[in-house]
Coordinates of C-alpha atoms in Angstrom, one line a residue:
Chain A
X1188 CA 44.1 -228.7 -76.2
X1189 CA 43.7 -231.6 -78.1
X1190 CA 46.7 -232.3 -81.3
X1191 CA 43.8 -232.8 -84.2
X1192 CA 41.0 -230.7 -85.4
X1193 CA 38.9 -230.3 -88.7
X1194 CA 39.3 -226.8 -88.3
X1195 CA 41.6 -224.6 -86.7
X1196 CA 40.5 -220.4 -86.4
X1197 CA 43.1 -217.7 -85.4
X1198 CA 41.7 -214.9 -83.7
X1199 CA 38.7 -214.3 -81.3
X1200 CA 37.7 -211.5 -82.6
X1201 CA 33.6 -210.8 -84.4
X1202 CA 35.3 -213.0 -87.5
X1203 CA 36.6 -215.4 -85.7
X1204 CA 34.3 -216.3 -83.4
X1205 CA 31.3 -215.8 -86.3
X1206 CA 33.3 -218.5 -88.8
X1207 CA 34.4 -220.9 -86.4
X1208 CA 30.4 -221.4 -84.7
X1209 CA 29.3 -221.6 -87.8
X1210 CA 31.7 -224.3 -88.8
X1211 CA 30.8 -226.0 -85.5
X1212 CA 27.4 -225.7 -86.4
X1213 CA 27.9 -228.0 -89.2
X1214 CA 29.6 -230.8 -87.3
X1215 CA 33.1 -230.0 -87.6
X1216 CA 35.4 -229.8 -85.1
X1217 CA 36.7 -226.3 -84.1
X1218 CA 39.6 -225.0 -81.9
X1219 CA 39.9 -221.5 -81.8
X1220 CA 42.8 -219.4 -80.8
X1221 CA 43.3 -216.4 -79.0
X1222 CA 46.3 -214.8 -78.3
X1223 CA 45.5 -211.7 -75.8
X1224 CA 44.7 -213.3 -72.2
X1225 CA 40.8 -212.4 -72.6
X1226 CA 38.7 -212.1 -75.5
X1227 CA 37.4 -208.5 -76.8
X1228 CA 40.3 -206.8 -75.0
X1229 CA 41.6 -204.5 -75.6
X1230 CA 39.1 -203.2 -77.8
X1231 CA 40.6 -201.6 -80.6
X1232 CA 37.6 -200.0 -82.4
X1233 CA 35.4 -197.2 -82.1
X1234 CA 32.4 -199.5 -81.9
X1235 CA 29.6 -198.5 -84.1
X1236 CA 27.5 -200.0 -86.4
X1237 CA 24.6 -199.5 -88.7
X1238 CA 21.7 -201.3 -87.4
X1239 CA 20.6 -202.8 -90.6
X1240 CA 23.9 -204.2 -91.2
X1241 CA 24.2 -206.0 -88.1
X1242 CA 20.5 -207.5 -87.5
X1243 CA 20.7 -209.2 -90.9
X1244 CA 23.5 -211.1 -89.3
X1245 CA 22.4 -212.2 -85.8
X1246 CA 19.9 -211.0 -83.4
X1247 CA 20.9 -208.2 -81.8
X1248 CA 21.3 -208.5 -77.7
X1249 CA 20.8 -205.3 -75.4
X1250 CA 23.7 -206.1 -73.5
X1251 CA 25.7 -205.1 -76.7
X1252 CA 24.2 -201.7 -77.1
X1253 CA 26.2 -198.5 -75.1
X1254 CA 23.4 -196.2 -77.0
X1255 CA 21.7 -196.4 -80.0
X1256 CA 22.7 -193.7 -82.5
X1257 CA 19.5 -191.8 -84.7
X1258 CA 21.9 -188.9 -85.9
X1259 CA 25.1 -187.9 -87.5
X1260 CA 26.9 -184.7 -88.1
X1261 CA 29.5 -184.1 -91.1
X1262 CA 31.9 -180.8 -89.9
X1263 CA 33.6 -179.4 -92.6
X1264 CA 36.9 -177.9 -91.9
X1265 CA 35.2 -174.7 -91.8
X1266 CA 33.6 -175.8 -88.9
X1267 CA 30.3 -175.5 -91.3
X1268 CA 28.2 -178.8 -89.6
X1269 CA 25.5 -180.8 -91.8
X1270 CA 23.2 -182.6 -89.9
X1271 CA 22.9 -185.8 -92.0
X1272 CA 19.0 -186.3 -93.0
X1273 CA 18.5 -190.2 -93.0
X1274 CA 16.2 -192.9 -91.8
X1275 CA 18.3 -195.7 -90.8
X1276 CA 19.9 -195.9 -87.5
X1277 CA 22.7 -197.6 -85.7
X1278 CA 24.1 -198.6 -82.3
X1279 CA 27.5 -197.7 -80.6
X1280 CA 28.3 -201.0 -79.1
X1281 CA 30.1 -202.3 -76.4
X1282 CA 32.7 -204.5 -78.1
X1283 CA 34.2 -206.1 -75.2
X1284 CA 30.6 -207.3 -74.1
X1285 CA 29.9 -207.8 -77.8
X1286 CA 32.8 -210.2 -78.4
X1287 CA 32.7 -212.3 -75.5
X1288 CA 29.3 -213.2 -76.2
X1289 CA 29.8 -214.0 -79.8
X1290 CA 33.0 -216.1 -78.6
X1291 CA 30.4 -217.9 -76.2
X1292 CA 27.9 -218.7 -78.9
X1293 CA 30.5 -220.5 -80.7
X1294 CA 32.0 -222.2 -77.9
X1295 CA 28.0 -223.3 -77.0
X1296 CA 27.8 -224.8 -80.6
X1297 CA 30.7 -226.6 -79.2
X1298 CA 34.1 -224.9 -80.3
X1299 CA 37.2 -225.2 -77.9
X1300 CA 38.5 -221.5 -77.1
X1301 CA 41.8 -220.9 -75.9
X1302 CA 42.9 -217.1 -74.6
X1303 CA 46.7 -216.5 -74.7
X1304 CA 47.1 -218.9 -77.1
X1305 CA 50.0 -217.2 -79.7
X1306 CA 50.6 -219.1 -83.0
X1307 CA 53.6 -219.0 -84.3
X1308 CA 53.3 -220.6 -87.4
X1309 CA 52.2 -223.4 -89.8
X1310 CA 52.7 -226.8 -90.2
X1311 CA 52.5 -227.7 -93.7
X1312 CA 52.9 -231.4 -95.3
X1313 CA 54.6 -231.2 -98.8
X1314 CA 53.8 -227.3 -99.4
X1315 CA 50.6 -227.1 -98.1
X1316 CA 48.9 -226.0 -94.7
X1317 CA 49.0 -228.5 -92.3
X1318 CA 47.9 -226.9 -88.7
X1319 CA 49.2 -224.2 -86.5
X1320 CA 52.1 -224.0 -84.3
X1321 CA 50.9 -222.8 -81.5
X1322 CA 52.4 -221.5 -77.9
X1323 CA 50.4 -221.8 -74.6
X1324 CA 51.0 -221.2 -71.1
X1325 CA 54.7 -222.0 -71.5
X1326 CA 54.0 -225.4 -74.1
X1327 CA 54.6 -225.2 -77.9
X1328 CA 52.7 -227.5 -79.8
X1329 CA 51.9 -228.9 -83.1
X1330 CA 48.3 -228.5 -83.8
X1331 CA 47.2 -231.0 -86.9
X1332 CA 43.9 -229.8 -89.3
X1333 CA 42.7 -229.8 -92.6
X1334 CA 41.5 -226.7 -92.5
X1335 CA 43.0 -223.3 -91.3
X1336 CA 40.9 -220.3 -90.8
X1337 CA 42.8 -216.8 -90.3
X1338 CA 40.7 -214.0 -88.5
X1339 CA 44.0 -212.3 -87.4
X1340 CA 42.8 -209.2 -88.4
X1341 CA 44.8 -206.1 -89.4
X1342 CA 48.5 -207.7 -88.6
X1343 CA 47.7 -210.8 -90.4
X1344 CA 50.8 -213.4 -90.1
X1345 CA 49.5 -216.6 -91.3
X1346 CA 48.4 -215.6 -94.8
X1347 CA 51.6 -214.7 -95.4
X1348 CA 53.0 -217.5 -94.3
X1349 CA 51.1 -220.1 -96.7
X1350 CA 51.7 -217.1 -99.2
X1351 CA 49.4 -215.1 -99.6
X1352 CA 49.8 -211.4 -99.6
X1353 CA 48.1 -209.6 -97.1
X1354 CA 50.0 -206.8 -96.8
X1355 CA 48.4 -203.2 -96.3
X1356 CA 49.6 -200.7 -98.5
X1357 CA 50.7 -197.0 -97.1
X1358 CA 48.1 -196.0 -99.0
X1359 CA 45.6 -198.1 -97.6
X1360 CA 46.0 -198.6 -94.0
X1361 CA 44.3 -196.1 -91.7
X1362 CA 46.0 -195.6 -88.5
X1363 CA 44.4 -194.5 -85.6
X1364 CA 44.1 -193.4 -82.0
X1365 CA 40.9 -193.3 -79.8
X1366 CA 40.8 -192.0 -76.6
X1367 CA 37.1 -193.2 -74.7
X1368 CA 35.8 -190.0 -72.4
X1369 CA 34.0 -189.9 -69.4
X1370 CA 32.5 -186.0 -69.6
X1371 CA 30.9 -186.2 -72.4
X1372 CA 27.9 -183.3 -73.0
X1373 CA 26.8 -183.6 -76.3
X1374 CA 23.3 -185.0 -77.3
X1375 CA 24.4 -189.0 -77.2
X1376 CA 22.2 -190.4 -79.9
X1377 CA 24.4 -188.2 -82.6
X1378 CA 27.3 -189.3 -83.7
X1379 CA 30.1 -186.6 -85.5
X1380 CA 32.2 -186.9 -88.2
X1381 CA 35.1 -184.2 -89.0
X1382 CA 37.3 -183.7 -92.1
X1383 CA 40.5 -181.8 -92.5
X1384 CA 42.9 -182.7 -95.4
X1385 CA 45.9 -180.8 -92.8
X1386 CA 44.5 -182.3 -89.6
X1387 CA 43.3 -185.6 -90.7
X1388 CA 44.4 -186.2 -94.4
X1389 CA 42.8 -188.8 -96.2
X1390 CA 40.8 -190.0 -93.2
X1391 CA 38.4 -188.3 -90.5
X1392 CA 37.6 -187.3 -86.8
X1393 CA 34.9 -188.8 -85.2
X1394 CA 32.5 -188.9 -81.7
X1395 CA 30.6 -191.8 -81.2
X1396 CA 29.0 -191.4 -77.8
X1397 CA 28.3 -194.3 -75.4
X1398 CA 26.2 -193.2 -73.1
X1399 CA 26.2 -192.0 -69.6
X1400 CA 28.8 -188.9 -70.9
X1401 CA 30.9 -191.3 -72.0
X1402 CA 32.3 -191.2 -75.7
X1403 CA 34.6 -192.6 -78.0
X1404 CA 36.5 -189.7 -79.7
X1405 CA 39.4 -190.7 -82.1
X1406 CA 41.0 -190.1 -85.7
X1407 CA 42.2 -192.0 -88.5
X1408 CA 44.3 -190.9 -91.5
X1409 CA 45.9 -192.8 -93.8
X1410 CA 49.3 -194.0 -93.9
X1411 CA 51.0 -192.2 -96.7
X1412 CA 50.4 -189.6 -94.8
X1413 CA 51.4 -190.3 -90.8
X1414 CA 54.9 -189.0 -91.7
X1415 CA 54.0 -185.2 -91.3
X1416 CA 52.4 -185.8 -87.5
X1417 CA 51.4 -189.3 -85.7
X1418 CA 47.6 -189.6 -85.0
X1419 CA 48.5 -189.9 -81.3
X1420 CA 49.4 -186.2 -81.9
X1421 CA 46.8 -185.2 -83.8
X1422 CA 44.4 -186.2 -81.3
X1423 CA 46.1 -183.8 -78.9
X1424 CA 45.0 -181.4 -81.1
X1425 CA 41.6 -183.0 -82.3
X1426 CA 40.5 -183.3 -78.5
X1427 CA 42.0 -179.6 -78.1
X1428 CA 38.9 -179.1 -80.8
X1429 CA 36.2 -180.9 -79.6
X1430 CA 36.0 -181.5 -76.0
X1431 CA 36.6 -179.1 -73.3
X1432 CA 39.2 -180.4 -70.8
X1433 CA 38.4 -184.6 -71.7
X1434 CA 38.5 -186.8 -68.8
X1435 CA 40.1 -189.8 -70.7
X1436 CA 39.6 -193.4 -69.2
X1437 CA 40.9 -195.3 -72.0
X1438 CA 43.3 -194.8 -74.8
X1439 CA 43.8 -197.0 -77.6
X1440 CA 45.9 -196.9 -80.7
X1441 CA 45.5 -199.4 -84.0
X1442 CA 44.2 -199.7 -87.5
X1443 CA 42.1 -200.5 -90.5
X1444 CA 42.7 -201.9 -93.8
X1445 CA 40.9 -199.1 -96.1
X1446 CA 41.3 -201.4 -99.3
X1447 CA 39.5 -203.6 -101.6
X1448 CA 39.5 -207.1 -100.3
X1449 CA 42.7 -209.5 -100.9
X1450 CA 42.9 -210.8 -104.6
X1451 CA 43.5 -214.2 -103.2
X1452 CA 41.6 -215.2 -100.0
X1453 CA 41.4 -219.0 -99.8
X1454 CA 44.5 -221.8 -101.1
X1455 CA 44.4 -225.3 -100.2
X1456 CA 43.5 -225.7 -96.7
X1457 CA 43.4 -222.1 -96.1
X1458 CA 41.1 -219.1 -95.8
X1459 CA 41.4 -215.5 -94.6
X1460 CA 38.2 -213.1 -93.0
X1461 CA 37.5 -210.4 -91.7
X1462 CA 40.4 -207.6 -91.6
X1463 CA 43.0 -210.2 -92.6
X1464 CA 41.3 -210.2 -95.7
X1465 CA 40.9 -206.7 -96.3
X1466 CA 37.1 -207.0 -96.1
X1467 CA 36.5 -203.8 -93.6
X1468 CA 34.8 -200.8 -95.8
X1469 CA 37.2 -199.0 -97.2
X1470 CA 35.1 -195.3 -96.9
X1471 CA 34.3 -195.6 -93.5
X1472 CA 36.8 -197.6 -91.7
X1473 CA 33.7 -200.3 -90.1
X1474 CA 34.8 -203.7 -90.2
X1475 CA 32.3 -205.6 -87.7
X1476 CA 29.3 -206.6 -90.1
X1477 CA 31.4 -207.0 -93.2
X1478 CA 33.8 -209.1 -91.6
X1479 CA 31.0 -211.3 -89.9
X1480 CA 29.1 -211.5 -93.0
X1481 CA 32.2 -212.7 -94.9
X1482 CA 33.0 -214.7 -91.8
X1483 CA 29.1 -216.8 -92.0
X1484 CA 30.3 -217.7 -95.5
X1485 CA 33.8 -218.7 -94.4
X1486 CA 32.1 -220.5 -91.8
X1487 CA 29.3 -223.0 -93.9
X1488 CA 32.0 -223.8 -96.7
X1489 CA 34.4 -224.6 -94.4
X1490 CA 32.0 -226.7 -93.3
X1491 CA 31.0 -228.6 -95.9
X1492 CA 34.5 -228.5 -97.2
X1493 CA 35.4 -230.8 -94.4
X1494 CA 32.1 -233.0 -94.9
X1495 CA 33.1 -233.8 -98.4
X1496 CA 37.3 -234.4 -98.0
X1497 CA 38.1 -231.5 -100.0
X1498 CA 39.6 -228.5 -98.7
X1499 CA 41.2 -227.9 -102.1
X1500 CA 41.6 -224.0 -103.4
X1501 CA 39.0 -224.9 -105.7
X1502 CA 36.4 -225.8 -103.4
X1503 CA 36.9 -223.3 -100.6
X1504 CA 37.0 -220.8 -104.0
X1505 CA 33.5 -220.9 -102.9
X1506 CA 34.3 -218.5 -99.8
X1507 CA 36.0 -216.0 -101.9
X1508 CA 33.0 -216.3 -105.3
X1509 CA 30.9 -215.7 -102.9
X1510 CA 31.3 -213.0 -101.0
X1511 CA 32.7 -211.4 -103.8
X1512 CA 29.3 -210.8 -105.7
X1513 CA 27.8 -209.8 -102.4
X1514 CA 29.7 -207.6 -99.7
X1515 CA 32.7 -207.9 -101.3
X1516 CA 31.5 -206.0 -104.4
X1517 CA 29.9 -203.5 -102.5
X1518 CA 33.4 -202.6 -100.9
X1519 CA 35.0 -202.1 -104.0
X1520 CA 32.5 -199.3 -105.0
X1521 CA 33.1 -197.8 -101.3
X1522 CA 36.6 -197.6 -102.1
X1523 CA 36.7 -195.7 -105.5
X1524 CA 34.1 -193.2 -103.3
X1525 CA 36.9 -193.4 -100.7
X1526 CA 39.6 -192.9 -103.1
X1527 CA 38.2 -189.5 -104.4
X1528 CA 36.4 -188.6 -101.3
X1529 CA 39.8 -188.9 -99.3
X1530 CA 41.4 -186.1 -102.1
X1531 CA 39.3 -183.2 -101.6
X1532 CA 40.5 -179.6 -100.7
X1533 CA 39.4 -178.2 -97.9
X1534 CA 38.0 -175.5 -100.4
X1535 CA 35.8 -178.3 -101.9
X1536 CA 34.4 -179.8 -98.9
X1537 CA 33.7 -176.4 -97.2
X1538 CA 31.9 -175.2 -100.9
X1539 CA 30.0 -179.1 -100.6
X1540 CA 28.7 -178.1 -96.8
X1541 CA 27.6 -174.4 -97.7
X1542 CA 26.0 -175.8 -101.0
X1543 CA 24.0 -178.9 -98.5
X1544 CA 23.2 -176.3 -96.1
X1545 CA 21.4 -174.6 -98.9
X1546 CA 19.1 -177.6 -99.0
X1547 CA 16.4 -178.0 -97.1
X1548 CA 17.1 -180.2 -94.4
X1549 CA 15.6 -183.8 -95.7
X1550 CA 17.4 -183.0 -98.3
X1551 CA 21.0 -183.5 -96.8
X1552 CA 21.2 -186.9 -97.3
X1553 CA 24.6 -188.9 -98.3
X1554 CA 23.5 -189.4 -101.8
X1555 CA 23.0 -185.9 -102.6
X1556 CA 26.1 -184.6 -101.2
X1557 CA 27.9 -187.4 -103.5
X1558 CA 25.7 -186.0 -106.1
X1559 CA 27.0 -182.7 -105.6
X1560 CA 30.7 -183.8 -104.9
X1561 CA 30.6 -185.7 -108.0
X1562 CA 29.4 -183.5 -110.6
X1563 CA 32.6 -184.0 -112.8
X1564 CA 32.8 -187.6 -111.8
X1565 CA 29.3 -189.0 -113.5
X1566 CA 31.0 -192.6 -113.4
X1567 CA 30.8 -192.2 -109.3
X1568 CA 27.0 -191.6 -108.8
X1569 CA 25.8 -194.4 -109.4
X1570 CA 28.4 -196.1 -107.1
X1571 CA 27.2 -193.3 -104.9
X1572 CA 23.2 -193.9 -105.5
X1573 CA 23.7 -197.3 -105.0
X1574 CA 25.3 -197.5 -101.9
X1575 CA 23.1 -194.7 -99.9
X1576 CA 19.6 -195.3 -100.8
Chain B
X438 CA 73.7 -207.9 -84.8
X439 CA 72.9 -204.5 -83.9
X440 CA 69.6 -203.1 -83.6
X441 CA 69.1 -200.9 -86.6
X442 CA 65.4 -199.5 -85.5
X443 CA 64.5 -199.2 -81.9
X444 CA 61.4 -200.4 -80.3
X445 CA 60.5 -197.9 -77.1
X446 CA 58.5 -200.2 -75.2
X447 CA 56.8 -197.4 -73.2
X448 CA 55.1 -196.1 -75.9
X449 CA 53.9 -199.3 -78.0
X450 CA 50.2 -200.1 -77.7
X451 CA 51.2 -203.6 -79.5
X452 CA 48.2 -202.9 -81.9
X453 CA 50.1 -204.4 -84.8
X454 CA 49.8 -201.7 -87.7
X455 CA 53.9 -202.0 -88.1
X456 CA 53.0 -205.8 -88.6
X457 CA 50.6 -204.6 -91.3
X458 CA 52.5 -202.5 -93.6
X459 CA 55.8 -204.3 -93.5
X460 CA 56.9 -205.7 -96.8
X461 CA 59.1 -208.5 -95.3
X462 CA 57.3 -210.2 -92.3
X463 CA 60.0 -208.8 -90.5
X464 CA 58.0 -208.0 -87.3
X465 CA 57.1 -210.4 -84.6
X466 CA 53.7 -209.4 -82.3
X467 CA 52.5 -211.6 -79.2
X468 CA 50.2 -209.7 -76.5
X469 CA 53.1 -207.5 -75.1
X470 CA 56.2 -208.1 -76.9
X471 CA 57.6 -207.1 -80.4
X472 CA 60.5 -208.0 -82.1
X473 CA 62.0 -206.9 -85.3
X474 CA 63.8 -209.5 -87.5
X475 CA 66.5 -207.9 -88.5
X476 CA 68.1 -210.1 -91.3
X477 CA 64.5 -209.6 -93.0
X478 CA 64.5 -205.7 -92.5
X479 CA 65.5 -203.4 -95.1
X480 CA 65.0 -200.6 -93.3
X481 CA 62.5 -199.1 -95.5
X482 CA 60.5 -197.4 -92.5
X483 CA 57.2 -198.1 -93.3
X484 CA 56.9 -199.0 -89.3
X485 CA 58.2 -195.7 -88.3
X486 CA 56.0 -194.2 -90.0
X487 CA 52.7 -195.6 -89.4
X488 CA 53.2 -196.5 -85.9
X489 CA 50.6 -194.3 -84.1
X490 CA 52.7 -193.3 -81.3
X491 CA 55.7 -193.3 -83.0
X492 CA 56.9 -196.4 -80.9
X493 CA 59.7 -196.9 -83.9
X494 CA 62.6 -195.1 -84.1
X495 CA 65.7 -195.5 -86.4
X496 CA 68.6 -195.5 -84.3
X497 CA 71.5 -192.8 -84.2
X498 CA 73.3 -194.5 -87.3
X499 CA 70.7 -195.1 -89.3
X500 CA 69.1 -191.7 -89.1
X501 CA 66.5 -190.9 -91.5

């Protein structure tokens, strides 16, 4: 590990490793920083993604598909289940596979990775960000750059240290657990989402199957409201629900920021992606292909920050314009869905299924259950119409 | 000083959502270690809360 670089990126993870190749890819010179002993482990995520989403951002390898989703299932806490009516399609990936790779393709356009590679903090010369403080293998050391890029993701440290709030609100956070099953019988290219505002309040269930009767089955539900059970016990009761006798093989616990992204997301010498920055969408928890997308801009005007000796809030205000009139804009109208979405009774949600089940079924789309959700909330549907079609 | 809110290190998956949603930096996260700073801590249980195994726990004095 050398003691100067342009660019210095914290965190391996899809945003990471997408910004700092990128970067490298522009001639600047990239470390970037793990701190777990292997990239894409553990893998805290259920793993799936839209299809359309992703190939806009890179092409897509088959070694990164577990099985390529063509369905999905709303349940209603009824039990009343909508078989979603929709043309696009999606892939529940193998993240550990998925990472490493996109951690390669970085270090091939000629970034240095270090694993187990903890920073502990900044160096700053007169107030602003100077480099990391980093601790590997046993040696602390003083890392020097003009540039810091933070892809720490949900737990975020070094925004806050330069300043910058990223905090996650009660509200806001989801917090999760996933358990990955190995006897799995349901039909594997349909994935199944569940809502209950007593069993999963202001968040959902899901199955996202993986092929080979394996499947990821996990919750999420927001923070306010963890007090009244911990969502490691209320998948206890959510497996009870959904799986007969699950042979677990993996258990994982974490979260999402379900917010609109950071006000501030770049200062002097500074920039923040991915769930650091609050750039995961807020409705459905999926963070992969936003944060990458955000991550590609980070990347190019990091970039050409360094080419041009100005790393200046200003200039790197670039980062934050832009993504802001693209994904970033689009995640803001995800969250006022999410935000009434997340408030409905069960009563409402069970009258929205038995009212969608009256359709015929390629009419059960996403937009016309908003539709119907939304009939008192006209200011929604276009946020709604936009988003789904 | 005494430890206001215990960490049970059995039950942490050191996936960092009590790093998320505390007001005061007052967690510290490597790969498998976490340490609460506890001249930044209010005790405001945000962590307890949120953890998703319930890792956190206020200790006999401080009992919620």
């Amino acid at each position: 590990m050398k003691t100067h670089y342009d660019i210095v990126v914290v965190g391996g993870g899809p945003a990471g490793s997408t910004a700092a190749r990128y970067a490298a890819e522009q001639g600047a010179s990239v470390v970037l920083l793990e701190k777990d002993r292997e990239i894409g482990v553990p893998v805290r995520c259920a793993e799936g993604v839209g299809e359309k989403g992703l190939s806009a951002l890179i092409a897509i390898q088959p070694q990164w598909i577990a099985q390529r989703i063509t369905g999905a299932v709303l349940h209603a806490p009824s039990g009343a289940a909508v078989q979603l009516h929709t043309d696009e399609f999606g892939y529940v990936l193998h993240r550990k596979i998925f990472d490493y790779d996109l951690a390669q393709m970085a270090a091939g356009a000629g970034v240095e990775v270090y694993t187990k590679a903890y920073v502990q903090g900044l160096v700053t010369e007169a107030d602003e960000v100077a480099g990391v403080v980093v601790e590997h293998m046993g040696v602390r050391q003083a890392i020097s750059a003009r540039l810091v890029i933070a892809a720490d993701g949900v737990e975020s440290r070094v925004g806050r240290w330069a300043g910058l709030d990223t905090r996650c609100s009660m509200r806001d956070i989801e917090t999760c657990a996933q358990v990955t099953i190995g006897n799995y019988e349901g039909d594997a290219s349909v994935c199944h989402f569940f809502f209950s505002s007593e069993l999963l309040p202001g968040g959902y269930g899901w199955i996202f199957p993986k092929g080979n009767g394996m499947a990821n089955v996990g919750l999420g539900i927001s923070g306010d409201k963890a007090h009244s059970g911990s969502p490691h016990e209320r998948l206890q009761i959510f497996l009870r629900q959904v799986v007969d006798r699950p042979a677990i093989l993996t258990r994982v616990y974490g979260s999402v920021p379900c917010a609109v992204t950071l006000k501030k997301i770049v200062r002097k010498g500074l920039m923040l992606v991915g769930d650091a920055a609050h750039q995961a969408n807020p409705l459905t928890g999926g963070g992969i292909v936003t944060g990458m997308a955000a991550a590609e801009i980070a990347g190019r005007v990091a970039a050409a920050a360094i080419t041009e000796h100005d790393v200046s809030a200003e200039r790197l205000q670039e980062y934050a314009r832009l993504w802001g009139e693209g994904g970033g804009a689009k995640m803001n109208q995800f969250y006022r869905l999410k935000k009434f979405a997340f408030t409905l009774s069960d009563d409402t949600l069970n009258g929205l299924a038995k009212a969608t089940l009256d359709l015929s079924p390629e009419k059960r789309t996403m937009t016309n259950i908003f539709k119907a959700a939304l009939i008192n909330k006209p200011s929604l549907i276009l946020d709604a119409i936009k988003l789904f079609t | 000083m005494i430890d206001k809110i215990k960490h049970l290190q059995n039950k942490c998956d050191f996936c960092g959502t009590c790093v998320a949603v505390c007001p005061h930096d007052a967690i510290e996260l490597a790969e498998a270690s976490l340490q609460i700073l506890f001249n930044r801590c209010t005790l405001c249980a945000n962590c307890i809360h949120v953890c998703p195994t319930r890792a956190l726990e206020m200790t006999d004095e401080n009992s919620l």
